[in-house]
Tab-separated table of N, CA and C in Angstrom:
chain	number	residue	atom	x	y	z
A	30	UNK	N	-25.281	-30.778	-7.003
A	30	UNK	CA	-24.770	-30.371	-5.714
A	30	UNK	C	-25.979	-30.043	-4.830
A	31	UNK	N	-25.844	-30.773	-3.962
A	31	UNK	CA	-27.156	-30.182	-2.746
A	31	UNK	C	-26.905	-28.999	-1.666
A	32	UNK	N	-28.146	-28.660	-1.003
A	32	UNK	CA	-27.618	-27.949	0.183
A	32	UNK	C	-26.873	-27.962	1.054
A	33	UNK	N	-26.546	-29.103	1.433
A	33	UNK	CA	-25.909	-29.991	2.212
A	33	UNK	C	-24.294	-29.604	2.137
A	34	UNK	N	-24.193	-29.789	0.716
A	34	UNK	CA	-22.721	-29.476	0.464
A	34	UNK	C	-21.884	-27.956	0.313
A	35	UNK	N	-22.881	-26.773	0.727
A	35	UNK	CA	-22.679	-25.619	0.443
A	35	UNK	C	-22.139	-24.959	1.593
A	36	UNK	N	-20.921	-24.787	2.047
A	36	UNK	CA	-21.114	-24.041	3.286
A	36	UNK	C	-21.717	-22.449	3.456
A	37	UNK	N	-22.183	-22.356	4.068
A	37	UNK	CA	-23.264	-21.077	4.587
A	37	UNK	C	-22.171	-19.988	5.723
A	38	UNK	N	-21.821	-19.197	5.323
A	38	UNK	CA	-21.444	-18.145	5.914
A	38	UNK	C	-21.662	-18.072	7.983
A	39	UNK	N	-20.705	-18.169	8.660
A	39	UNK	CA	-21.415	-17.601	10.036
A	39	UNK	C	-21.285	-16.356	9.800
A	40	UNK	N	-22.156	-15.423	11.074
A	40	UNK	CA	-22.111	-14.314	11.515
A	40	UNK	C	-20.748	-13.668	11.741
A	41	UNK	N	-19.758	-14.019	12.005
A	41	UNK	CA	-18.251	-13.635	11.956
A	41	UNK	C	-17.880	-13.531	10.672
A	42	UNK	N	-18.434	-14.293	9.390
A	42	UNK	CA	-17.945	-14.905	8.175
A	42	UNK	C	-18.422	-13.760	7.307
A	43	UNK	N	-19.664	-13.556	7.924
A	43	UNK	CA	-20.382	-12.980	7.034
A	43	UNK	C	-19.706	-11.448	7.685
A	44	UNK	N	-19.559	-11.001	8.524
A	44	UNK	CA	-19.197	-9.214	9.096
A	44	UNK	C	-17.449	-9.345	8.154
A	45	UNK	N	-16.753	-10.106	8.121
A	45	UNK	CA	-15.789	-10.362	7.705
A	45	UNK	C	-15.724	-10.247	6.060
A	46	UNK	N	-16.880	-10.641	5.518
A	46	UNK	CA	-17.023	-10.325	3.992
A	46	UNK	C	-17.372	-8.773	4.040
A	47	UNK	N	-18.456	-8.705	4.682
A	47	UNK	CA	-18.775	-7.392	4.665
A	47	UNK	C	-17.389	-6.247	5.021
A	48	UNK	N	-16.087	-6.486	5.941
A	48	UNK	CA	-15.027	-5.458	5.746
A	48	UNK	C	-14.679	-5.425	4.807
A	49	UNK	N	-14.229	-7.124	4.151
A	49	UNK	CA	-13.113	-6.880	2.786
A	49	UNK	C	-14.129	-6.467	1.733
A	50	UNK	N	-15.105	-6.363	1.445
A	50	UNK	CA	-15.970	-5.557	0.604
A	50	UNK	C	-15.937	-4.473	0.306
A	51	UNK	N	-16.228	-3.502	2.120
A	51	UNK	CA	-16.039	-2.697	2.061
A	51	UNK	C	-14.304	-2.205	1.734
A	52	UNK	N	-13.583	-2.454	2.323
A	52	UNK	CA	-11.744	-2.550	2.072
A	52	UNK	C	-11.809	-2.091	0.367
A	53	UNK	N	-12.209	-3.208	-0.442
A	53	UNK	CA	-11.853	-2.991	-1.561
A	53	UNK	C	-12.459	-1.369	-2.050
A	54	UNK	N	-14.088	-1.266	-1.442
A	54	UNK	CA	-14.437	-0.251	-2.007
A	54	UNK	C	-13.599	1.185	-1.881
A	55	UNK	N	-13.170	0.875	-0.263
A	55	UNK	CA	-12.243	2.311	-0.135
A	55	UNK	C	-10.631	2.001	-0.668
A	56	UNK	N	-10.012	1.143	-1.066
A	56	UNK	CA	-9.402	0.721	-2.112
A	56	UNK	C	-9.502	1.795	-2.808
A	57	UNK	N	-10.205	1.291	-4.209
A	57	UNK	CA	-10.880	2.167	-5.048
A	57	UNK	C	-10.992	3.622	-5.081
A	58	UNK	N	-11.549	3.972	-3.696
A	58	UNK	CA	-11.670	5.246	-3.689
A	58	UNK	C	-10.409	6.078	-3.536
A	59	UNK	N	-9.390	5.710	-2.472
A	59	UNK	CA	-8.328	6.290	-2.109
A	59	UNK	C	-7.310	5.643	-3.114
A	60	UNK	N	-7.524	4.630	-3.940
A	60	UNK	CA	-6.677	5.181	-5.558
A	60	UNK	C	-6.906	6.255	-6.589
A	61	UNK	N	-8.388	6.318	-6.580
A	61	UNK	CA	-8.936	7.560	-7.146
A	61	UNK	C	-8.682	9.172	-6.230
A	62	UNK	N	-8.331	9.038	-5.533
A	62	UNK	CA	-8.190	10.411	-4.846
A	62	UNK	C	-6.606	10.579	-4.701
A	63	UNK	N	-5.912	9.707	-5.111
A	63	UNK	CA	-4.245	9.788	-5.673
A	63	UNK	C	-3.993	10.454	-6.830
A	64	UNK	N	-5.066	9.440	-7.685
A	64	UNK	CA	-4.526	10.052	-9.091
A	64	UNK	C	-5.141	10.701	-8.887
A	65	UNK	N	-6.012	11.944	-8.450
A	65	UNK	CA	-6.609	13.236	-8.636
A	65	UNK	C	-5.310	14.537	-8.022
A	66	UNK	N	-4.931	13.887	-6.819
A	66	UNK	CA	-3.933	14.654	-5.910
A	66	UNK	C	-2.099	14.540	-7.136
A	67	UNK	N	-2.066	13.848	-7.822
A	67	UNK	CA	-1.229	13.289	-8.787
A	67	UNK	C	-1.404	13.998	-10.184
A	68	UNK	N	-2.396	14.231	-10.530
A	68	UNK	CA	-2.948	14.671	-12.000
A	68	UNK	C	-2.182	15.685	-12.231
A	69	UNK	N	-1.633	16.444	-11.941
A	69	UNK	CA	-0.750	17.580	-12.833
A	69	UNK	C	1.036	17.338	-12.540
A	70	UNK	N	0.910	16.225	-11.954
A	70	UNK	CA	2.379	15.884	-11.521
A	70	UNK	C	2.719	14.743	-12.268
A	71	UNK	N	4.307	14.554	-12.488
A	71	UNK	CA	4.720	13.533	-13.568
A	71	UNK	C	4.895	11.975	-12.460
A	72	UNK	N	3.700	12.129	-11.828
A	72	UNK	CA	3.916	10.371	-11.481
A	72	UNK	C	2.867	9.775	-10.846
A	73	UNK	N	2.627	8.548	-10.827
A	73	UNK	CA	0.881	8.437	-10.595
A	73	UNK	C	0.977	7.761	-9.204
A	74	UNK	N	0.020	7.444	-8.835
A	74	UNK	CA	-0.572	7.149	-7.493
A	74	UNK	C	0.475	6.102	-6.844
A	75	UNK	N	0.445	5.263	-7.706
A	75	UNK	CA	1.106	3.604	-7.441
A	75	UNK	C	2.852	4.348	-7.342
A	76	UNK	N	3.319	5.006	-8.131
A	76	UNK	CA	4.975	5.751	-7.951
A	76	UNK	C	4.611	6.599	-6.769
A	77	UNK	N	3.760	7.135	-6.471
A	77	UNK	CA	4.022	8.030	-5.169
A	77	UNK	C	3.750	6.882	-4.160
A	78	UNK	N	3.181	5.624	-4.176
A	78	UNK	CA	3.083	4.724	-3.224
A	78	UNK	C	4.150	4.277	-3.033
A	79	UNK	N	5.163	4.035	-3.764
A	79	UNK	CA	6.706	3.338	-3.805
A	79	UNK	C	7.405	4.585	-3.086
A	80	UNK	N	7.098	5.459	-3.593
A	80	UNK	CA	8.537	6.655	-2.795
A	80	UNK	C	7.903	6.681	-1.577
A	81	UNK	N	6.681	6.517	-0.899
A	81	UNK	CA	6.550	6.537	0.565
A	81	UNK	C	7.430	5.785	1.738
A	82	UNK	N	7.629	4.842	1.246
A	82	UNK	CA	8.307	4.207	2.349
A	82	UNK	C	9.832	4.774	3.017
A	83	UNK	N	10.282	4.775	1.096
A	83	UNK	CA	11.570	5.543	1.561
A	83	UNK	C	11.662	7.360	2.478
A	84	UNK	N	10.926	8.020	1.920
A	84	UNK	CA	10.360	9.051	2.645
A	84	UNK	C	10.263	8.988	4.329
A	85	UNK	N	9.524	7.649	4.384
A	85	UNK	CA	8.560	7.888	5.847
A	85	UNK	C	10.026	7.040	7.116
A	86	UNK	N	10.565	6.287	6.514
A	86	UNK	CA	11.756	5.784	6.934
A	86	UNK	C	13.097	6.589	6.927
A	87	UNK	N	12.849	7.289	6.194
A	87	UNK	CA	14.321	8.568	6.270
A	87	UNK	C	15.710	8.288	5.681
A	88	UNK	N	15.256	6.697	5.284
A	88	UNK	CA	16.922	6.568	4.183
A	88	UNK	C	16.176	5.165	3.021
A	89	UNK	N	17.167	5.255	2.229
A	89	UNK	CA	17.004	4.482	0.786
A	89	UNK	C	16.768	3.106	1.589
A	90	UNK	N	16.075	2.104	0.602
A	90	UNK	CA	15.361	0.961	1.575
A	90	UNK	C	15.508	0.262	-0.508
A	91	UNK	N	15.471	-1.105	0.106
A	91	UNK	CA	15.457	-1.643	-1.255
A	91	UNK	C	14.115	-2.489	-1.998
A	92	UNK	N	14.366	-2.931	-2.848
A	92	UNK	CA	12.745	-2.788	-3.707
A	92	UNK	C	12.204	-4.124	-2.856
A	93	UNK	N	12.775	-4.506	-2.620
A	93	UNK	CA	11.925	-5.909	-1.360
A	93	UNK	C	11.320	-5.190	-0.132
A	94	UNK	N	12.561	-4.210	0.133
A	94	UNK	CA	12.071	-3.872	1.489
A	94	UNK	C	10.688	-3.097	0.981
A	95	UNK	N	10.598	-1.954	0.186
A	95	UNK	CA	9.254	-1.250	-0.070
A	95	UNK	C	8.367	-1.924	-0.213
A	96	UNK	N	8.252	-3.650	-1.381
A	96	UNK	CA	7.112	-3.951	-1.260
A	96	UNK	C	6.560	-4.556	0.137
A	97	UNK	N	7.948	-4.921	0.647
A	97	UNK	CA	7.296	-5.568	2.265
A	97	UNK	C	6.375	-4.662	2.638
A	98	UNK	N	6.866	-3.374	2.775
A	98	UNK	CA	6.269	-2.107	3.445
A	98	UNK	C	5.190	-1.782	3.159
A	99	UNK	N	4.667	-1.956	1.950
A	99	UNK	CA	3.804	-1.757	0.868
A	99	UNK	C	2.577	-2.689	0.759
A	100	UNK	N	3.179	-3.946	1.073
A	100	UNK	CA	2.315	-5.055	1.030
A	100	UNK	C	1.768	-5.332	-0.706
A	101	UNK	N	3.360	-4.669	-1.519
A	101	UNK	CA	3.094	-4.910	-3.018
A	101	UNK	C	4.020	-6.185	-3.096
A	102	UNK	N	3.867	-6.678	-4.620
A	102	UNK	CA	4.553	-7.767	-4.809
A	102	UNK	C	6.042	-7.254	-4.979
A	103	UNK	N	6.978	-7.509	-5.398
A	103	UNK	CA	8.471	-6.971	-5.468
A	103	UNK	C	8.320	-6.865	-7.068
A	104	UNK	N	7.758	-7.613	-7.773
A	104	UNK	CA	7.815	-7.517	-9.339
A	104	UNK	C	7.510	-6.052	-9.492
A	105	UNK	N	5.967	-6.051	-8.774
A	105	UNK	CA	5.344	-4.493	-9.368
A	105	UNK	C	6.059	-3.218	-8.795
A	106	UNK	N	6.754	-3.830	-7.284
A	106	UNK	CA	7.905	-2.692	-7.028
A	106	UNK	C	8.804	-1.904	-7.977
A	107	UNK	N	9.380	-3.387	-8.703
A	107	UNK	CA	10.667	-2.890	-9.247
A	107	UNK	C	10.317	-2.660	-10.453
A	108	UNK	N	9.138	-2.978	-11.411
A	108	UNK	CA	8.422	-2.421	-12.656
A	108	UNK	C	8.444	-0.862	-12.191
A	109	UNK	N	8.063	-0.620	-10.898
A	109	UNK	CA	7.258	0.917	-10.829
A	109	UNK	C	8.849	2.130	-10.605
A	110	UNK	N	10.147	0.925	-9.752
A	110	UNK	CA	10.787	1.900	-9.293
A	110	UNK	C	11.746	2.166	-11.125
A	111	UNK	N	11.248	0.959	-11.859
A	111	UNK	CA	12.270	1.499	-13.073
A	111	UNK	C	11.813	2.721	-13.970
A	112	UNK	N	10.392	2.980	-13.869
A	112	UNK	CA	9.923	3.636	-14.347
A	112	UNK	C	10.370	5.022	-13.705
A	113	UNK	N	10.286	5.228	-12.559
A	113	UNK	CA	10.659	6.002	-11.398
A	113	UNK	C	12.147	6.534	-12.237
A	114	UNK	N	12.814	5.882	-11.982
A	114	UNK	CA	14.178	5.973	-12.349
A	114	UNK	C	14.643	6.720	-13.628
A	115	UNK	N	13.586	6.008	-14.922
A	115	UNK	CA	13.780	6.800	-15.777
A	115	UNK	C	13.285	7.963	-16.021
A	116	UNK	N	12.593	8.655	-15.101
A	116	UNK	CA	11.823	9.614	-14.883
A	116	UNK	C	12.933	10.484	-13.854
A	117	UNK	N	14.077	10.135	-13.224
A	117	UNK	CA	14.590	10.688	-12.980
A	117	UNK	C	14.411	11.393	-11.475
A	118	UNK	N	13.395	10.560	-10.721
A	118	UNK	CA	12.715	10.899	-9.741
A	118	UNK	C	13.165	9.923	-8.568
A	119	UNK	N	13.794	8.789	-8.725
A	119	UNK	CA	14.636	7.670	-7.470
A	119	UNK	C	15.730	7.775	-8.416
A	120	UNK	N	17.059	6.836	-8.241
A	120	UNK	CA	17.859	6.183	-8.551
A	120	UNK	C	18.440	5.208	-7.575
A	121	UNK	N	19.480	4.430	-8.384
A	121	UNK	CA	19.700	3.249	-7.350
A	121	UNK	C	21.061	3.583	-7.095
A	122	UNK	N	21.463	3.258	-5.708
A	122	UNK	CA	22.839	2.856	-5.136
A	122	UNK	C	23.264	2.231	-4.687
A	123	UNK	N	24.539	2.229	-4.523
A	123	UNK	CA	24.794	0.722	-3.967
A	123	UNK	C	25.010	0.522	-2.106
A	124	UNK	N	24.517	-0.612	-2.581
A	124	UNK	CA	24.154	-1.465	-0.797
A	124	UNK	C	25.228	-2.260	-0.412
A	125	UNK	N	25.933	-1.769	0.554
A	125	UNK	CA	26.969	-2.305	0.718
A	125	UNK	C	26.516	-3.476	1.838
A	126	UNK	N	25.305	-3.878	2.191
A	126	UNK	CA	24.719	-5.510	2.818
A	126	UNK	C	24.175	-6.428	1.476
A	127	UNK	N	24.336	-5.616	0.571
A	127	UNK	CA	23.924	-6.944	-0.890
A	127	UNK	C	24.272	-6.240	-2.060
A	128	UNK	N	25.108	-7.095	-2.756
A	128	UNK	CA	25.518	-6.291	-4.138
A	128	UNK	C	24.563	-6.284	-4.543
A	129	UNK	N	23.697	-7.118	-5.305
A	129	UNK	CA	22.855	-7.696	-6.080
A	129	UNK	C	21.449	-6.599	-5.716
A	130	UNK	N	21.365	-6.020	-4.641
A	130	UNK	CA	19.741	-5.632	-4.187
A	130	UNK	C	20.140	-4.012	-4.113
A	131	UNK	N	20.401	-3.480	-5.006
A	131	UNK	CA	20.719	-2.053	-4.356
A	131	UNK	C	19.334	-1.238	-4.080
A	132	UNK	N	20.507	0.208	-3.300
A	132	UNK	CA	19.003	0.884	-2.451
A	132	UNK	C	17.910	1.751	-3.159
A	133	UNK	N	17.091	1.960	-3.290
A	133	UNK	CA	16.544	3.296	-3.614
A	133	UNK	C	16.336	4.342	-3.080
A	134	UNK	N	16.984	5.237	-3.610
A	134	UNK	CA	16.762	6.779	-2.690
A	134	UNK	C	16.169	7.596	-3.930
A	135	UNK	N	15.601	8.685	-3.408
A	135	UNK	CA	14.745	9.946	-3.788
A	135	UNK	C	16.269	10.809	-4.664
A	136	UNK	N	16.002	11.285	-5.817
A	136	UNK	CA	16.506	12.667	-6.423
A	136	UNK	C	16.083	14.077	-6.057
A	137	UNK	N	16.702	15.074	-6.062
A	137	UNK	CA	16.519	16.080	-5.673
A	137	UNK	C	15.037	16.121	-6.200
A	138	UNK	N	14.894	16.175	-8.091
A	138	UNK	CA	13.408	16.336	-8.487
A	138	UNK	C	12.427	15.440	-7.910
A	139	UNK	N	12.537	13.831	-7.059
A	139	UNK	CA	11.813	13.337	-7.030
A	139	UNK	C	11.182	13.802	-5.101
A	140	UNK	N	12.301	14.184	-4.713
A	140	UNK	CA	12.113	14.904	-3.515
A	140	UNK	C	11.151	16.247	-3.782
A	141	UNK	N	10.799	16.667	-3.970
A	141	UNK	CA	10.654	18.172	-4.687
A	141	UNK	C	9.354	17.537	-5.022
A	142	UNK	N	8.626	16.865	-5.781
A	142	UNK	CA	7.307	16.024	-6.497
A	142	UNK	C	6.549	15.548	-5.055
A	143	UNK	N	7.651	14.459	-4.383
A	143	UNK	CA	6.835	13.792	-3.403
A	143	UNK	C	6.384	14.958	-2.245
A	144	UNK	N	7.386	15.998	-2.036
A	144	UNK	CA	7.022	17.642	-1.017
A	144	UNK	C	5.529	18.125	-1.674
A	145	UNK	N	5.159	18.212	-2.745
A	145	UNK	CA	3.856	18.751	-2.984
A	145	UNK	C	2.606	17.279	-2.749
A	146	UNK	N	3.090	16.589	-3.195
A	146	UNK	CA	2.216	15.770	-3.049
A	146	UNK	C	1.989	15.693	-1.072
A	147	UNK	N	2.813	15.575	-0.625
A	147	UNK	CA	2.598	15.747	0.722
A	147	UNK	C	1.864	16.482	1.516
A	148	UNK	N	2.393	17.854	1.480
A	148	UNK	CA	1.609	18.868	1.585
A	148	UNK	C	0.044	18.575	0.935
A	149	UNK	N	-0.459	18.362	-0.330
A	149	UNK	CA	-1.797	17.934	-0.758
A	149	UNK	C	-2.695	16.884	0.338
A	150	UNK	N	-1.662	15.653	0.227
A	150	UNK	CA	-1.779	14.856	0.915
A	150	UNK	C	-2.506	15.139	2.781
A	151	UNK	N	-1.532	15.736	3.184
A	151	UNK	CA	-1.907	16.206	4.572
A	151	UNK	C	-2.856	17.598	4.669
A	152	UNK	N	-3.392	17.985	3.772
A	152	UNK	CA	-4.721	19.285	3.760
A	152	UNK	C	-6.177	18.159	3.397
A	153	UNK	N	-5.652	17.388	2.550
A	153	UNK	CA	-6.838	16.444	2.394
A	153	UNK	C	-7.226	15.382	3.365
A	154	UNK	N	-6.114	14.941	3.977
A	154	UNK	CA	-6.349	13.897	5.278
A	154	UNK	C	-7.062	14.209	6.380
A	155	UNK	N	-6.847	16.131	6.555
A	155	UNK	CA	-6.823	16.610	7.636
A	155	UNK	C	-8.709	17.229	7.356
A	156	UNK	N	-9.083	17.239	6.267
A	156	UNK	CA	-10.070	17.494	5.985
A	156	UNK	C	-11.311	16.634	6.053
A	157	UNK	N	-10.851	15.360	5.593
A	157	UNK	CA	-11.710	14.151	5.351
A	157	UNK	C	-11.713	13.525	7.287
A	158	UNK	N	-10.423	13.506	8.027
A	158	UNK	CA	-10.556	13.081	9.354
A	158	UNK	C	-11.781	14.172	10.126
A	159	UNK	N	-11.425	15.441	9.290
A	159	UNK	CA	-12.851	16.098	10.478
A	159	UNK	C	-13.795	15.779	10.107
A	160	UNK	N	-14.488	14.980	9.371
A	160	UNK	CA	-16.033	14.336	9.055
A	160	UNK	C	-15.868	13.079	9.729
A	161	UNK	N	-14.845	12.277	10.456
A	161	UNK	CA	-15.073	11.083	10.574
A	161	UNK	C	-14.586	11.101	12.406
A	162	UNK	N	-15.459	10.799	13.266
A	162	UNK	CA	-15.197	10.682	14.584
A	162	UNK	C	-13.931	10.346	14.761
A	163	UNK	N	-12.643	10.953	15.510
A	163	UNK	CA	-11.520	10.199	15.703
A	163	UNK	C	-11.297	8.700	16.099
A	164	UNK	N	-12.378	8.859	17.417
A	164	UNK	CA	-12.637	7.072	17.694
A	164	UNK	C	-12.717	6.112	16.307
A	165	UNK	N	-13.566	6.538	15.632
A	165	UNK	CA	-13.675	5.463	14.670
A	165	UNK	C	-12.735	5.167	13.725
A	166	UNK	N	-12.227	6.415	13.457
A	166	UNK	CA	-10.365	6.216	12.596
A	166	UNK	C	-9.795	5.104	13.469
A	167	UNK	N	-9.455	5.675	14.757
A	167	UNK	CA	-8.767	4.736	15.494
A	167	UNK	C	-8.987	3.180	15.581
A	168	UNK	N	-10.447	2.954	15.782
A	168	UNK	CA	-10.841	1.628	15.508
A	168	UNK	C	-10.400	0.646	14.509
A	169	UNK	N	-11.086	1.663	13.327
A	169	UNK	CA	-10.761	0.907	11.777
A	169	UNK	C	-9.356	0.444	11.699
A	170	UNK	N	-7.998	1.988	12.059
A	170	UNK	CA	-7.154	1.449	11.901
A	170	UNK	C	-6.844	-0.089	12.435
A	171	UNK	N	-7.095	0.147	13.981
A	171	UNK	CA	-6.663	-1.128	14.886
A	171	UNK	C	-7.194	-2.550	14.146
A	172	UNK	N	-8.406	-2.051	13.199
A	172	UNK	CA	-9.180	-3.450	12.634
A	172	UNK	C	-8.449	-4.006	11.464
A	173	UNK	N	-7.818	-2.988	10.643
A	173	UNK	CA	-7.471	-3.360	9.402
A	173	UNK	C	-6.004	-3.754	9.750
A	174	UNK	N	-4.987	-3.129	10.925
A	174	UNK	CA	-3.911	-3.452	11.259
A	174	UNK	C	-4.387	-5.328	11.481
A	175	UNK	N	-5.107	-5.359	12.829
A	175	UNK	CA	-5.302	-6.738	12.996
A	175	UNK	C	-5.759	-8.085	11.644
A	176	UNK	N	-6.433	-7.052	10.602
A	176	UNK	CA	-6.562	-8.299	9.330
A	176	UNK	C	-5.550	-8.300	8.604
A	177	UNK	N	-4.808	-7.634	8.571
A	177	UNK	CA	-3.020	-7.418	7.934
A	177	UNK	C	-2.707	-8.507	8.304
A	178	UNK	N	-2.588	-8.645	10.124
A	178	UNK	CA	-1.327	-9.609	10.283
A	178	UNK	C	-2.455	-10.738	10.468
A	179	UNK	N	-3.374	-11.220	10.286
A	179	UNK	CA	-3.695	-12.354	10.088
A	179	UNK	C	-3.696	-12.707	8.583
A	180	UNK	N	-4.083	-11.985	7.659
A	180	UNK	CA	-3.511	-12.238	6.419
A	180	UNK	C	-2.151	-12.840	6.019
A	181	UNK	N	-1.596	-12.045	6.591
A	181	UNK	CA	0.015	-12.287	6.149
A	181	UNK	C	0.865	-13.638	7.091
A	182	UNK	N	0.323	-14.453	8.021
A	182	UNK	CA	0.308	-15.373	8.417
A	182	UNK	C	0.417	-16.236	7.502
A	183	UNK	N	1.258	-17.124	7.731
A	183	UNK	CA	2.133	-18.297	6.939
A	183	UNK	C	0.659	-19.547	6.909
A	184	UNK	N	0.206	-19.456	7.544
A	184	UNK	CA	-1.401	-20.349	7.290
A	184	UNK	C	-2.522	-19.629	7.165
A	185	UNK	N	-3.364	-19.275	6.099
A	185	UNK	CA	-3.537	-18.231	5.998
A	185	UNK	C	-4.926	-18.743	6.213
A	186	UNK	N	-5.697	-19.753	6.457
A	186	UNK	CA	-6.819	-20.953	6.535
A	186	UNK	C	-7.419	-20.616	5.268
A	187	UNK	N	-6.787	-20.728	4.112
A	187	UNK	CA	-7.319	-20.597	2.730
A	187	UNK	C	-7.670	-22.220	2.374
A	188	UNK	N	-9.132	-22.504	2.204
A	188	UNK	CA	-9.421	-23.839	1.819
A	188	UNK	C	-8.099	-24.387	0.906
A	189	UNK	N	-7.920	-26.031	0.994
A	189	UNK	CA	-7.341	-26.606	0.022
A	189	UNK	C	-8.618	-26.764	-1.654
A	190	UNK	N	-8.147	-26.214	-2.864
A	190	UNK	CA	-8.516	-26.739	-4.054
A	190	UNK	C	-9.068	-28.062	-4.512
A	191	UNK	N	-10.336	-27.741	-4.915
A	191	UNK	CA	-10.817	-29.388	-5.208
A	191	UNK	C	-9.690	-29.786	-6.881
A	192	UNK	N	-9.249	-31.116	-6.847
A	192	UNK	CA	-8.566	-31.610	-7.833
A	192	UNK	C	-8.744	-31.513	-9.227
């Protein structure tokens, strides 16, 4: 293979590796600062990621809708909400717009779990935002919102596979 045949990064290409780099790293980090905020509670980072949606939306939403929300796959949804379930922390009801897809809502105990984690949640947010200029929260968000929805675009300009 020669030089010739290698494509070389532009300056857009290359600031663009450099976010999702960085992305993954704070990834990483803000999974690790779940399960720390999680560690004495019976459910881990990825189950308190599933009960958010329903929470932040204010009624039971179904395991498609969370991973939409989530930007998880629906498999690992509904792996996480069964676990959930037997833990006694969601259960399912029924959806009277689809037999087949019922809703998930919060249990009293799982209501009660996700309230502390919240509270944690918002002393630590509120802590880590005063080290970081508001402008620049604001930015990032607007940046990572904007690579969302170009991601999630039905052409996503992912090279075609050599044969």
């Amino acid at each position: 293979m020669t030089d010739e045949s290698v494509e070389k990064l532009t300056r857009a290409g290359s600031a663009a590796t450099q976010v999702i780099l960085a992305t993954f790293r704070a990834n990483g980090a803000f999974q690790a600062v779940g399960d720390e905020l999680t560690s004495d509670l019976p459910l881990t980072t990825a189950q308190w990621q599933v009960m958010g949606p329903i929470v932040a939306g204010g009624r039971p939403l179904t395991v498609a809708q969370i991973a939409r929300r989530m930007g998880l796959t629906r498999q690992s949804v509904h792996a996480l909400t069964r676990r959930l379930v037997d833990q006694g922390l969601v259960e399912f009801a029924p959806n009277a717009d689809h037999r087949r897809s019922p809703l998930v809502q919060l249990t009293d105990a799982g209501s009660a779990a996700y309230s502390v984690l919240d509270r944690r949640q918002v002393e630590w947010a509120n802590r880590l935002g005063a080290r970081i200029p508001e402008s620049d929260l604001e930015t990032a968000e607007r940046v990572l919102i904007t690579l969302c929805q170009q991601l999630e675009r039905p052409e996503q300009d992912i090279p075609e596979r050599a044969s």
